[in-house]
Every structure is written in structure tokens, then in C-alpha cells.
Amino acid sequence: MGTPVKPDAERRERASADGGFTAVPRWSRAPEPGTAEYETPVPAGLIASLGRLADALGVTSTSVLLAAHLKVLSALSGEPDVGCGYVAVPGGSPLPCRMTADSRSWRTLLREADRAEARLVAAHRFPVDAPRAEPRLPNAPPEVVFDPRGDGAARAADAPALHVSVADRDGRRVLRLRYRTDVLDADLAARIAGYHLTALALIVAGPDAAPGPQSLVGAVELHRQLTELAGPRRRDLPDLRVHELFEQRARTHPDAVVAVRGERHWTRRELNVRANRLARALLRLGLRREDAVAVVSERGLGWMAAVLAVLKAGGAYVPIDPRFPADRITTMLTRASCRFALTESATSLLDRALDALPEVRLLPIETAYDESRGGEDPRVPVPADSLAYIYFTSGSTGEPKGVMCEHEGMLNHLYAKIDDLGIREGDVVAQTAPQCFDISLWQLLAGPLAGGRTLLVEQDRVLDIERFLDTVTAGGASVLQVVPSYLDAMLACLRRRPRDLPDLRCVSVTGEAVSKELVERWFAREPGIRLVNAYGLTETCDDTNHEVMDRPPDGERVPLGRPVANVRAYVLGAALEPVPLGAPGEIVLSGVCVGRGYAGDPERTRLAFTTDPYRPASRLYRSGDHGRWLPDGKLEFLGRRDTQVKIHGLRIELAEIDSAMLRLPGVHDAAVVAVRRAGRGPHLAAFYTSTTGCEPKRLWDLLSAELPAYMVPSSFHRLHRLPVTANGKTDRKALGALAADRGVPREDRHPPGTPAEQRLAAAWSQALGIPLDRIGRQDRFFDLGGTSLSAMRVVVTLNRDVSLKDITLHPRLADLARLIETRTR
């Protein structure tokens, strides 16, 4: 993708701030300063038909052209409300024209455009008598100018990005585009001209049709999107399941080490025998095909055996974190219709959850090992479309959503990792993700599937960067996946304590948008280790796009890359219509990757899952993410438009936390926002209203008993009332700004005094990304937005004079400083 020049980006920001004009997509492989032109005739028959329609409706022919132009701008921007500069009289200066292109019908839009044109003509001819005809021209000039009566465009250096005019050429009407070559190229200019002609043809063909869902994309471009860009890569999959492929490896090389955790390791034979015994124990209890089996376990060797056992027995794996609140465990087991639960050790939380579900059979893993005889493969027939697992994600209704995925999709994803990350026989894949995070599954199984091994990294080591690097280095890890904020912490540790990473060949980042600056820093430190930006969703068997990099990208953002094999990615509008290349739209996925839907929730399944309209034999999933195609055929991520966020790679529905807070005694209103400080990962900040004076500590305790730790906000702020938008909805943008500003010095704030306090405050400032003068000696680390990841940064900065446990037990700055002083005496 061509990189926009900085002044142009600033101009677009000013225009947006002024409520100004619609921008056109940046689409140029090699942007160069200058201008170019494109011209195409308007068919005489179309002109005649438009004239007759205008006469029948009592509108001007130029207002018909304006309506078509507004539809084009809407399609290019992905927004129903658009604005351009409009030349109301021949040779006149452009005046601001802002309208919505999302009318009930073309007929309505034509009449609205006619009234708008009349106001603009009046504003131009009688500027004194009609001062309120249209808003004044914003400080920023328009990106797009439309001149329906001729060519009045300036040829100066500050010409608009795009000037569209309709002029006479030798008795013919022609559509003429003059465009800046640092913004557009000839390909997009030709397509924009085609969009105008298509819009005009749609007006004539069906004036009573709604313009909003009608696509302007022509046959050639449609083929390019659906066939060339969507996902041309194909890979043949073996007609075997993951566990069957592992069984083959276990038969051919039984004594090869396949899993390592700490000082313990298992060979392929040992792992296979243990998994077989567990599978047979489940089958003796009456497990049927696709029965859901909860695995309530820490990330250890037994967990790995349990996962394989469930798959071997034909069941569906359901991961449960033993530290989850009892009510949440009960909800997950109920939603998944679990009949069995495998566990390494019973916990009080699990016992309380099972008290409400007497139908769930509990099977201790060690007991099953001892009671089962023989380690032969059970050889249960498992079809490719059989249910493989159910992963739960945060849900907007206040309850978690159980995503159901099948064996073929899981296998396809594992091979995508093996192929694109270059996992070879003998390689070591680090398993670092929590078991309830979907990336944990490929980290667990891809190494053994490729003929390598899995290095299970203990959670306490993941939370200590230095020990983590020690572990993956000593374990010979060749492939590693982390969230970008963790990679940032790794680089900080490597900068302070340089070391070699001799076996590491590939690092993948996922779960959050990765900045180009972080990628640049990585390659400056490790030029020989590839970096892979991975994008995907739980509903699509995890990652669907890989951007494999051996150097920083050329553009300003790190792209999502192309779809992995056997996966198709579309960028579509609200009615699943293709949007123009380069225009923003919803990222929609199709193919073997798409899961069945949400367990026990047909309504939410209906809203997100459907049949692919372009390939009816495939399922389709609407991600809710927005992106656009780049000129090089890769996807660019543009964000989300709902309240779903990712914090350190874990997907969270803010509405679920809102619902949980509103259930707390004394809380009248509540809203949670994700806040990002410069150079730091996001954290959750909660705002609430209460007449009983609910203290943040009490709210934190109550939420911790109901939600997983990663969903509990790190800061709580009580307000007299929550800010609202003009239409009465909670103003989350205002809350985000307020959360970022909550570190403003208070009158009662006591600045750090002792050398230890000052040193600690400096470390907090660096880790949290907030000014040093906003940190007081009575401030608590997590109240300021601290997370486990930022706490690790403090540990690194202070050369391990404190530990993560110290910060958790002594979060107040003065208390933690006293602990440091005690140790250094």
C-alpha cells in the first residue's frame, strides 16, 4: 500500500474534527506528488433516461448526478453520512454539501439532493441574504469536489484528492476525474468513474429501490475480490483427525520426546498410552460422539493427555480454568451440555459448580490412569465434520458464548500454523497461552503434528519475563506466539539484559493490533527471526490470516496479510454486498474454518453465522471487525464498531462487564471502557454511580468472585452521573478520555519522598505511561491502570528488586517502597 504523505493525513484529521468532508480510500502502490486525469463517456441513452426521470420527479438533472455521486462517496467511505465540496454554479467555488446517502429509496434521495442543491445555489448567489443556507466551509478544504456543470477545479498544489465533473465533449457528455497521484492511482480512478455510471444506471432501473444495500462493484472487480483476493490458496487435508495423525507419529517414532514441562517429559508412546486410557475411561462411562467433556486442569502434561483423550473418544473438548468463579463454571458447563468433566484435582470452586449439576460425571485424571488397562488406540470413528471443541468467549448479553468448531476446521488451522510459521520435524513449539484462550490449542498440538515437541511453559514463568526467556531458551523453542504487549515487554527485558535466542526462528503476534514501531524495534534487535502477524477469531477456528514478515512493512500499519489455505475472507457491506476495493467494510470469513455457531444459543448464532451467498456450500461468519483490501492484496484491520475489545489477546465484551457491575448491590449505573496509554497495552477502567458510596476495593472483590481475572477492571471511578451522547446513550468516548485523565494531581496527593519511593514512582511512570508528577505515595498500582504485564515491566525496570507477587501484595507505592528499603538495608 502506498503511504499517504503526512500533511494529507493531518488535513483529513482536521476535516474530521470540523465535522468536515468524506475522505477517499488511499489506493496507490507507488504514491507520487502530482495530478492525473481519467475520462469516460456517459452513454447517451443513460443521459436521456435520467432526463426523463428528472422531469417526472420535478427535480433538476444535476441533482440526479449529485445523488449518484453521494452514493459513490458512501460506498468508498463505508459511511451513510457523507460530505463533499459542491460547485453550485459554473466556475464557482465549492461549497460544503453534507447529506445521508442511506435514504429509503433513490426517489427520496433525488428529492433530498434537489433541495440541497437549491440551498447551495442560493448560498452562492445570495451570500448575505442567505447566510444560513449551508454551514460555513470548514478550515480544511474538501477531499472530494463534485462539479456537475463543467470543469471548475483548481490546478494548484492544494487541489482536492479527487475532482469529479460532468462536461460536454464534441456534443457528448463525459465524466472527468482529476485526482492526486499521492492518493489514488489510475486503477481506482477508473473504478470510481465506473461506480458513478453504475449508480446512475441503478437510479434509472429502480427509482424505488433503496440505494444503501446496492453494490456498485462491477463484474471484473467482483471476480477479483471473490476469486483472487478472498482466498486462492488451497491445501489438501488428509482424511484423518488430529489424534489419528498423532497416533501415526507415535507408532513410527514412539520414543521421541513429545512434551516437556519443567523437569518432566513424556515420549510419544507415554502420551499416547495415557490419552488412550483416559479415552477408554470416558467410553466406559457412556460417552457418545460429540458429547461435551470439560477439562478442568492446569496447563500440564495431564492436560495435554486429557485433550487428546477427549478427541480420541469422539467427544468435544471444553476447556475450563479451575480458577474461574463457580457460577461461571456452572454457566459454561450448562451451555455446553457437558456430561463429563476430567480434572487433575478437585477444587472448592469446581465442587460448588458441580453441586448445581448432579448430571455431570467427574473423572479424576490420575484415577482414570490407574483404573484403565491397556493403552491401545480406541479407534472410535470420528467424521471430519464432527464437533471437536467448544471454547467460551465473553458475551454481550452478560453470559459467555460457547463457540462450537469441528475437526476439519481445527486440522486446517493446525496445518496453516505448520506451513506459515515453518514448523518442521524436531522443532519445539512453546505453549504459553491460558487453556481457555483458543490459541492454546494450536500451541499444544502443532508441534506433535509436525513431528516436533511441545514446551509447556508454567504460568509463573510466563508472568516473569526473565524466567520466561530462560525457559524458552533452555527448552530450545523455535516457534513462539505472544500478544504484542508481551513482545514489547520482552524487548524491554532484552534491552536491559541482552542475550541470544539461538533456536528461535519465528515469533507470532496475535490478539491485539501490532504497531509498526514495535515491528521495527523487533527487527532492529532480531533481524534473523521472522515475525508473523496473525489475525482470527474463535468462531473461525482461531487465525484466518497470516502476515509473514522478515522486515518491517512499507506502509504505516502492519497488515493482517492474506487468508490462510482453504479460508476465504471478504470485505462486505451491511447487506453482505461487496464494497469497492480499498473501501472499509466488515471482515467476513467463509470456508472450512467457520464453526457451527454458539452452543445453546440459536438466536446469536443466527445473527452471526449464515450461508455464504457466493459459495452456498460453505458457512459464513460475520466478524464485526472492520477492514479493507490493500493494493497488494492484503487485508488491513480498521477496528470494531461495537463494545468488543481485546486486552492482552483475550476477547472481552464490555457489555458483559457492564451487566455484572449493574448486578452489584449499590451500583445504579455502570460502564466499562478500554483505555490505551501511549506505548502501552490497553486496560479496563470502570465508571459507576452509587448513592451508598461503594468503594473500589469492594467492587473489585465482588466482580472477582463473578468474572475471570482478565475481565475485572483495573481501576474504578465513581461519578455523580455517567456522560451521555446527544441521543441519550452512554458516551464511552468521553469516559475513555476521562479515564486517561484520571491521573491528574489531586490537592491531597503527597508526592514520593524517600529515594525508594522516587525510584519506584519513576518505574511506575515508565510502565504505566503516565506522567511522574501524577503518581503519589498513597497511590495503588492497579488503581492507576496497572496490569500483570505492566507489573512485569516494573520488575524488569527495578532489576528484580521486587517481584510480581510483591506488587500484588503491596500495591500502594509507599508500602512497596518500604519493602524495597527493608531488603536493601
XYZ file of C-alpha atoms in Angstrom, residues 28-304:
277
model
C -1.634 3.521 -4.705
C 1.289 1.129 -4.775
C 3.770 3.918 -5.516
C 2.341 7.298 -4.448
C 3.989 10.275 -6.118
C 3.156 14.001 -5.860
C 1.231 15.321 -8.835
C -2.126 15.024 -10.590
C -3.585 12.883 -13.335
C -6.856 12.654 -15.229
C -9.303 9.972 -16.276
C -12.231 10.482 -18.644
C -15.079 8.229 -19.775
C -18.236 8.957 -21.820
C -21.704 8.773 -20.279
C -23.922 6.710 -22.639
C -26.390 8.890 -24.499
C -29.239 6.505 -23.706
C -28.496 6.781 -19.992
C -28.460 10.585 -20.193
C -31.842 10.550 -21.922
C -33.363 8.172 -19.340
C -32.054 10.278 -16.466
C -33.541 13.402 -18.060
C -36.962 11.787 -18.330
C -36.803 10.610 -14.716
C -35.788 14.092 -13.525
C -38.727 15.642 -15.390
C -41.139 13.090 -13.951
C -39.980 13.818 -10.398
C -39.709 17.564 -10.856
C -36.006 17.686 -9.966
C -33.009 19.051 -11.855
C -30.773 16.777 -13.869
C -27.783 17.968 -11.846
C -29.433 16.833 -8.609
C -29.677 13.360 -10.133
C -25.928 13.459 -10.750
C -25.401 14.660 -7.177
C -27.442 11.766 -5.752
C -25.322 9.256 -7.678
C -22.142 10.975 -6.502
C -23.269 10.788 -2.856
C -23.902 7.058 -3.224
C -20.378 6.635 -4.603
C -18.882 8.573 -1.678
C -20.869 6.448 0.748
C -19.611 3.255 -0.874
C -15.997 4.479 -0.839
C -16.082 5.613 2.790
C -18.328 2.952 4.278
C -20.407 5.709 5.883
C -24.032 6.668 5.171
C -23.430 10.343 6.031
C -21.079 11.954 3.534
C -19.799 15.385 2.623
C -18.096 16.910 -0.390
C -17.403 20.248 -1.969
C -20.174 21.080 -4.469
C -19.793 23.572 -7.314
C -23.295 25.037 -7.399
C -22.814 27.437 -10.349
C -20.411 27.217 -13.313
C -16.960 28.455 -12.347
C -17.971 28.898 -8.706
C -16.059 27.878 -5.622
C -17.074 24.602 -3.965
C -19.499 24.868 -1.049
C -19.887 22.197 1.641
C -22.603 19.687 0.847
C -23.402 17.134 3.549
C -26.146 14.555 3.254
C -27.035 10.972 4.038
C -26.971 8.525 1.163
C -28.910 5.919 3.139
C -32.402 7.010 2.066
C -35.415 4.724 1.837
C -35.331 4.919 -1.954
C -33.495 6.563 -4.834
C -36.611 8.645 -5.379
C -36.316 10.069 -1.853
C -32.583 10.664 -2.257
C -33.141 12.515 -5.548
C -35.602 14.887 -3.932
C -33.317 15.463 -0.952
C -30.413 16.156 -3.322
C -32.590 18.587 -5.277
C -33.429 20.556 -2.115
C -29.785 20.561 -1.053
C -28.709 21.827 -4.464
C -31.271 24.645 -4.304
C -29.886 25.741 -0.926
C -26.341 25.665 -2.258
C -27.252 27.747 -5.320
C -28.953 30.285 -3.047
C -25.964 30.335 -0.708
C -23.639 31.053 -3.642
C -25.748 33.732 -5.332
C -27.034 35.472 -2.210
C -24.398 35.017 0.491
C -25.681 38.000 2.515
C -29.379 37.299 2.226
C -28.992 33.557 2.798
C -26.309 33.214 5.476
C -27.883 30.056 6.943
C -28.388 28.195 3.679
C -25.480 25.850 4.460
C -22.819 25.636 7.169
C -19.716 27.627 6.523
C -16.823 25.958 4.753
C -14.592 24.265 7.361
C -10.979 25.296 7.729
C -9.880 22.113 5.962
C -10.621 22.018 2.218
C -12.757 19.179 0.866
C -11.153 15.899 -0.138
C -13.656 15.491 -2.965
C -15.217 18.182 -5.165
C -18.200 17.485 -7.411
C -18.847 19.832 -10.339
C -21.930 18.673 -12.313
C -21.894 21.566 -14.804
C -18.337 21.649 -16.039
C -14.687 21.797 -15.002
C -14.034 24.403 -12.350
C -11.255 22.605 -10.496
C -8.168 24.439 -9.418
C -4.876 23.022 -10.660
C -2.897 24.273 -7.694
C -0.774 22.110 -5.445
C -3.543 22.074 -2.838
C -6.100 20.644 -5.286
C -8.576 18.167 -3.774
C -7.696 14.486 -3.731
C -10.455 13.924 -6.261
C -12.355 16.316 -8.535
C -15.312 14.850 -10.425
C -17.015 16.815 -13.190
C -19.520 16.218 -15.964
C -18.651 18.150 -19.120
C -19.538 18.355 -22.810
C -17.025 16.948 -25.326
C -17.961 17.287 -29.003
C -21.667 17.017 -28.226
C -21.197 14.121 -25.797
C -21.399 14.094 -22.024
C -18.271 12.804 -20.349
C -17.373 12.020 -16.769
C -13.989 13.514 -15.952
C -11.859 12.749 -12.892
C -8.809 14.728 -11.893
C -7.005 13.128 -8.955
C -3.871 13.470 -6.890
C -1.402 10.695 -7.580
C -0.175 10.638 -3.987
C -3.687 9.472 -3.012
C -5.119 7.475 -5.921
C -3.825 5.591 -8.895
C -5.288 5.016 -12.347
C -6.915 1.749 -11.251
C -9.027 3.391 -8.535
C -9.808 6.416 -10.715
C -11.212 4.137 -13.417
C -13.219 2.205 -10.843
C -14.641 5.415 -9.296
C -15.790 6.525 -12.739
C -17.432 3.133 -13.175
C -19.163 3.437 -9.801
C -20.734 6.729 -10.928
C -22.072 5.162 -14.119
C -23.385 2.154 -12.185
C -25.134 4.393 -9.664
C -26.800 6.336 -12.487
C -27.915 3.078 -14.109
C -29.365 1.859 -10.794
C -31.360 5.074 -10.461
C -32.928 4.552 -13.867
C -33.524 0.820 -13.349
C -35.261 1.101 -9.962
C -36.004 4.555 -8.550
C -37.990 2.971 -5.715
C -35.150 0.662 -4.630
C -33.140 1.526 -1.520
C -29.665 2.766 -2.530
C -27.968 1.660 0.676
C -27.556 -2.090 0.102
C -26.948 -1.857 -3.652
C -23.382 -2.656 -4.626
C -21.542 -0.569 -7.205
C -18.892 -3.213 -7.800
C -18.764 -4.449 -11.401
C -18.235 -7.983 -12.699
C -14.465 -7.699 -13.211
C -13.841 -6.277 -9.765
C -16.265 -8.761 -8.202
C -14.288 -11.634 -9.712
C -11.081 -10.098 -8.422
C -12.469 -9.848 -4.907
C -14.255 -13.173 -4.654
C -11.806 -15.331 -6.580
C -8.364 -13.718 -6.461
C -8.253 -11.881 -3.127
C -10.712 -13.808 -0.996
C -8.531 -16.861 -0.664
C -6.962 -18.599 -3.655
C -4.642 -20.779 -1.572
C -5.658 -24.408 -1.330
C -4.179 -27.236 0.689
C -5.239 -30.865 0.602
C -6.056 -32.186 4.057
C -5.611 -35.850 4.964
C -8.808 -37.764 5.699
C -7.676 -38.265 9.276
C -8.280 -36.427 12.516
C -5.582 -34.713 14.593
C -5.419 -37.519 17.156
C -5.148 -40.141 14.395
C -2.210 -38.296 12.838
C -0.579 -38.177 16.273
C -1.161 -41.913 16.660
C 0.726 -42.478 13.401
C 3.683 -40.483 14.758
C 3.540 -42.457 17.994
C 3.753 -45.750 16.079
C 6.669 -44.721 13.851
C 8.793 -42.920 16.492
C 7.425 -43.958 19.897
C 10.464 -42.959 21.952
C 10.784 -39.383 20.666
C 10.097 -36.771 23.347
C 6.829 -35.011 22.527
C 6.081 -32.840 25.584
C 8.194 -31.101 28.223
C 7.150 -29.201 31.340
C 9.765 -28.233 33.859
C 11.854 -31.298 34.715
C 9.232 -33.736 33.391
C 8.867 -35.013 29.857
C 6.824 -37.607 28.006
C 7.604 -39.569 24.892
C 5.034 -40.062 22.162
C 4.350 -43.560 23.476
C 3.807 -42.326 27.037
C 1.477 -39.541 25.981
C -0.470 -41.790 23.628
C -0.928 -44.545 26.224
C -2.147 -42.097 28.871
C -4.524 -40.420 26.440
C -5.843 -43.846 25.379
C -6.527 -44.855 28.965
C -8.445 -41.639 29.603
C -10.398 -42.085 26.363
C -11.360 -45.643 27.311
C -12.435 -44.489 30.771
C -14.749 -41.916 29.184
C -16.174 -44.503 26.814
C -16.866 -46.888 29.717
C -18.844 -44.121 31.401
C -21.048 -43.893 28.320
C -19.514 -41.058 26.304
C -21.231 -40.685 22.942
C -19.992 -38.951 19.811
C -19.913 -35.143 20.236
C -20.643 -35.297 23.966
C -19.045 -32.268 25.608
C -16.257 -33.070 28.074
C -14.932 -30.344 30.355
C -11.213 -30.474 31.096
C -10.639 -28.644 34.378
C -6.896 -28.587 34.733
C -3.757 -26.509 34.849
C -1.554 -26.395 31.748
C 0.471 -29.523 32.350
C 1.246 -32.887 30.816
C -2.018 -34.282 32.183
C -3.918 -31.505 30.404
C -2.321 -32.495 27.118
